[in-house]
Amino acid sequence: CAINAIERGAGSLVFSSGMGAVSAILFGFLKAGDHVICQNPVYSGTADLLKTMVQSFNIEVTWVKAGGPVDDYKKNLKPNTKILIGETPCNPEMSILDLKAFGELGQSLDNVITVVDSTFASPYLQQVIKYGVDISMHSCTKYMGGHSDLIAGCL
């Protein structure tokens, strides 16, 4: 996959939509009783899915301010934390996540996966894996398609 070649990841998974990619992460790595820390705001589809998972699947979610210090993630860690989710630049605020600090935090934790939605920047402008982030996520529907003529997602 060309996206993986740009980002220099271990491989790629391509989905029929960006929400397919988001869903694969959340349903693939979480089980009842797990905890997620996610920035707010985040893509509304991601937020809606997390809110549904709280109600339907007993997944606990803590929200931290988008663009805030990565220490906010660290302060909210729990023994059952499994995933840290960031988005940068974050639409619609254009807040920026400190990718270096976020990657370092993730690498310092056992059994915690870091995920960054990099849709707005695209892999051409921002390669989050080089900062130690575990999963780079893109909705290819946005800027990679360029003309709103495709629907896809990529991890």
mmCIF file of C-alpha atoms in Angstrom:
data_model
loop_
_atom_site.group_PDB
_atom_site.id
_atom_site.type_symbol
_atom_site.label_atom_id
_atom_site.label_comp_id
_atom_site.label_asym_id
_atom_site.label_seq_id
_atom_site.Cartn_x
_atom_site.Cartn_y
_atom_site.Cartn_z
ATOM 1 C CA CYS A 1 0.000 0.000 0.000
ATOM 2 C CA ALA A 2 1.404 3.400 -0.961
ATOM 3 C CA ILE A 3 0.240 4.894 2.336
ATOM 4 C CA ASN A 4 2.326 2.368 4.247
ATOM 5 C CA ALA A 5 5.326 3.095 2.035
ATOM 6 C CA ILE A 6 5.095 6.786 2.905
ATOM 7 C CA GLU A 7 4.622 6.154 6.623
ATOM 8 C CA ARG A 8 7.112 3.276 6.835
ATOM 9 C CA GLY A 9 4.809 1.139 8.941
ATOM 10 C CA ALA A 10 4.775 -2.613 9.427
ATOM 11 C CA GLY A 11 1.846 -2.996 7.007
ATOM 12 C CA SER A 12 -1.554 -1.618 6.098
ATOM 13 C CA LEU A 13 -5.179 -2.569 6.392
ATOM 14 C CA VAL A 14 -7.578 -0.863 4.004
ATOM 15 C CA PHE A 15 -11.306 -0.586 4.729
ATOM 16 C CA SER A 16 -14.427 0.421 2.846
ATOM 17 C CA SER A 17 -14.674 3.601 4.961
ATOM 18 C CA GLY A 18 -12.865 5.605 7.604
ATOM 19 C CA MET A 19 -15.397 4.414 10.158
ATOM 20 C CA GLY A 20 -14.566 0.842 9.136
ATOM 21 C CA ALA A 21 -10.981 1.548 10.176
ATOM 22 C CA VAL A 22 -12.058 3.163 13.470
ATOM 23 C CA SER A 23 -14.410 0.267 14.214
ATOM 24 C CA ALA A 24 -11.710 -2.318 13.502
ATOM 25 C CA ILE A 25 -9.461 -0.741 16.122
ATOM 26 C CA LEU A 26 -12.098 -0.387 18.808
ATOM 27 C CA PHE A 27 -13.830 -3.740 18.313
ATOM 28 C CA GLY A 28 -10.550 -5.518 17.645
ATOM 29 C CA PHE A 29 -8.662 -4.412 20.739
ATOM 30 C CA LEU A 30 -11.315 -3.733 23.392
ATOM 31 C CA LYS A 31 -13.458 -5.956 25.569
ATOM 32 C CA ALA A 32 -15.988 -5.268 28.316
ATOM 33 C CA GLY A 33 -14.382 -3.509 31.267
ATOM 34 C CA ASP A 34 -11.577 -1.868 29.251
ATOM 35 C CA HIS A 35 -10.768 1.842 29.363
ATOM 36 C CA VAL A 36 -10.002 4.280 26.529
ATOM 37 C CA ILE A 37 -8.629 7.806 26.781
ATOM 38 C CA CYS A 38 -9.643 9.983 23.834
ATOM 39 C CA GLN A 39 -9.285 13.646 23.093
ATOM 40 C CA ASN A 40 -12.316 15.891 22.783
ATOM 41 C CA PRO A 41 -13.192 17.024 20.244
ATOM 42 C CA VAL A 42 -12.420 14.148 17.944
ATOM 43 C CA TYR A 43 -14.064 13.154 14.661
ATOM 44 C CA SER A 44 -17.779 12.939 15.467
ATOM 45 C CA GLY A 45 -18.113 9.387 14.139
ATOM 46 C CA THR A 46 -15.354 8.234 16.494
ATOM 47 C CA ALA A 47 -16.973 10.055 19.427
ATOM 48 C CA ASP A 48 -20.387 8.574 18.618
ATOM 49 C CA LEU A 49 -18.980 5.048 18.398
ATOM 50 C CA LEU A 50 -17.171 5.445 21.725
ATOM 51 C CA LYS A 51 -20.360 6.726 23.362
ATOM 52 C CA THR A 52 -22.252 3.699 21.991
ATOM 53 C CA MET A 53 -19.562 1.350 23.273
ATOM 54 C CA VAL A 54 -19.866 2.854 26.760
ATOM 55 C CA GLN A 55 -23.582 2.086 26.826
ATOM 56 C CA SER A 56 -23.666 -1.208 24.930
ATOM 57 C CA PHE A 57 -20.326 -2.879 25.632
ATOM 58 C CA ASN A 58 -19.290 -1.640 29.091
ATOM 59 C CA ILE A 59 -16.268 0.237 27.762
ATOM 60 C CA GLU A 60 -15.112 3.142 29.919
ATOM 61 C CA VAL A 61 -14.026 6.351 28.157
ATOM 62 C CA THR A 62 -12.201 9.340 29.622
ATOM 63 C CA TRP A 63 -12.124 12.503 27.512
ATOM 64 C CA VAL A 64 -9.143 14.877 27.556
ATOM 65 C CA LYS A 65 -8.943 18.302 25.936
ATOM 66 C CA ALA A 66 -7.693 18.258 22.361
ATOM 67 C CA GLY A 67 -4.414 20.132 22.051
ATOM 68 C CA GLY A 68 -3.844 19.898 25.793
ATOM 69 C CA PRO A 69 -0.676 18.503 27.325
ATOM 70 C CA VAL A 70 -0.027 14.785 26.849
ATOM 71 C CA ASP A 71 0.249 14.639 30.645
ATOM 72 C CA ASP A 72 -3.571 14.815 30.615
ATOM 73 C CA TYR A 73 -3.549 11.312 29.118
ATOM 74 C CA LYS A 74 -1.015 10.172 31.706
ATOM 75 C CA LYS A 75 -3.050 11.575 34.609
ATOM 76 C CA ASN A 76 -6.106 9.609 33.482
ATOM 77 C CA LEU A 77 -4.421 6.215 33.049
ATOM 78 C CA LYS A 78 -6.037 3.309 34.860
ATOM 79 C CA PRO A 79 -5.024 -0.330 35.231
ATOM 80 C CA ASN A 80 -7.637 -1.222 32.569
ATOM 81 C CA THR A 81 -6.552 1.432 30.027
ATOM 82 C CA LYS A 82 -6.009 -0.233 26.633
ATOM 83 C CA ILE A 83 -6.095 2.539 24.007
ATOM 84 C CA LEU A 84 -5.056 6.207 23.812
ATOM 85 C CA ILE A 85 -6.630 8.076 20.883
ATOM 86 C CA GLY A 86 -5.490 11.381 19.431
ATOM 87 C CA GLU A 87 -6.260 13.332 16.268
ATOM 88 C CA THR A 88 -3.949 15.931 14.793
ATOM 89 C CA PRO A 89 -4.602 18.395 13.389
ATOM 90 C CA CYS A 90 -8.006 18.098 15.009
ATOM 91 C CA ASN A 91 -10.931 19.208 12.920
ATOM 92 C CA PRO A 92 -12.631 21.656 13.512
ATOM 93 C CA GLU A 93 -10.367 23.373 16.074
ATOM 94 C CA MET A 94 -7.064 22.661 14.319
ATOM 95 C CA SER A 95 -5.560 21.805 17.709
ATOM 96 C CA ILE A 96 -2.269 19.944 17.554
ATOM 97 C CA LEU A 97 -1.233 16.868 19.521
ATOM 98 C CA ASP A 98 2.395 16.667 20.635
ATOM 99 C CA LEU A 99 3.194 13.522 18.656
ATOM 100 C CA LYS A 100 6.638 13.028 20.175
ATOM 101 C CA ALA A 101 5.314 13.131 23.755
ATOM 102 C CA PHE A 102 2.264 11.021 22.822
ATOM 103 C CA GLY A 103 4.444 8.360 21.196
ATOM 104 C CA GLU A 104 6.857 8.358 24.131
ATOM 105 C CA LEU A 105 3.993 7.946 26.597
ATOM 106 C CA GLY A 106 2.601 5.026 24.641
ATOM 107 C CA GLN A 107 5.983 3.342 24.356
ATOM 108 C CA SER A 108 6.434 3.625 28.129
ATOM 109 C CA LEU A 109 3.208 1.714 28.849
ATOM 110 C CA ASP A 110 2.645 -2.027 28.792
ATOM 111 C CA ASN A 111 -0.360 -3.342 26.870
ATOM 112 C CA VAL A 112 -1.583 0.109 25.795
ATOM 113 C CA ILE A 113 -2.035 0.970 22.115
ATOM 114 C CA THR A 114 -1.654 4.511 20.795
ATOM 115 C CA VAL A 115 -3.758 5.579 17.816
ATOM 116 C CA VAL A 116 -3.610 8.863 15.916
ATOM 117 C CA ASP A 117 -6.172 9.935 13.345
ATOM 118 C CA SER A 118 -4.013 11.780 10.844
ATOM 119 C CA THR A 119 -6.727 12.301 8.223
ATOM 120 C CA PHE A 120 -6.511 16.073 8.093
ATOM 121 C CA ALA A 121 -2.742 16.161 7.575
ATOM 122 C CA SER A 122 -2.477 13.094 5.280
ATOM 123 C CA PRO A 123 0.523 10.748 5.355
ATOM 124 C CA TYR A 124 2.353 13.010 2.921
ATOM 125 C CA LEU A 125 2.608 15.800 5.507
ATOM 126 C CA GLN A 126 2.614 13.820 8.765
ATOM 127 C CA GLN A 127 3.994 10.358 9.502
ATOM 128 C CA VAL A 128 2.963 9.597 13.083
ATOM 129 C CA ILE A 129 4.618 6.173 13.287
ATOM 130 C CA LYS A 130 8.078 7.749 13.354
ATOM 131 C CA TYR A 131 7.146 9.253 16.731
ATOM 132 C CA GLY A 132 6.429 5.845 18.254
ATOM 133 C CA VAL A 133 2.659 5.876 17.708
ATOM 134 C CA ASP A 134 1.374 2.318 17.223
ATOM 135 C CA ILE A 135 -1.424 2.884 14.694
ATOM 136 C CA SER A 136 -1.816 5.642 12.142
ATOM 137 C CA MET A 137 -5.399 6.055 10.973
ATOM 138 C CA HIS A 138 -6.768 7.837 7.900
ATOM 139 C CA SER A 139 -10.125 8.420 6.335
ATOM 140 C CA CYS A 140 -9.110 8.295 2.696
ATOM 141 C CA THR A 141 -12.488 9.825 1.810
ATOM 142 C CA LYS A 142 -11.198 13.281 2.679
ATOM 143 C CA TYR A 143 -7.945 14.603 1.249
ATOM 144 C CA MET A 144 -6.473 11.447 -0.243
ATOM 145 C CA GLY A 145 -9.398 11.103 -2.620
ATOM 146 C CA GLY A 146 -9.331 14.796 -3.364
ATOM 147 C CA HIS A 147 -12.635 14.902 -5.215
ATOM 148 C CA SER A 148 -15.036 13.173 -2.808
ATOM 149 C CA ASP A 149 -15.180 10.350 -5.332
ATOM 150 C CA LEU A 150 -14.138 7.510 -3.040
ATOM 151 C CA ILE A 151 -14.892 6.148 0.397
ATOM 152 C CA ALA A 152 -12.093 4.335 2.201
ATOM 153 C CA GLY A 153 -10.140 4.092 5.413
ATOM 154 C CA CYS A 154 -6.635 2.905 6.197
ATOM 155 C CA LEU A 155 -4.680 1.744 9.232
#
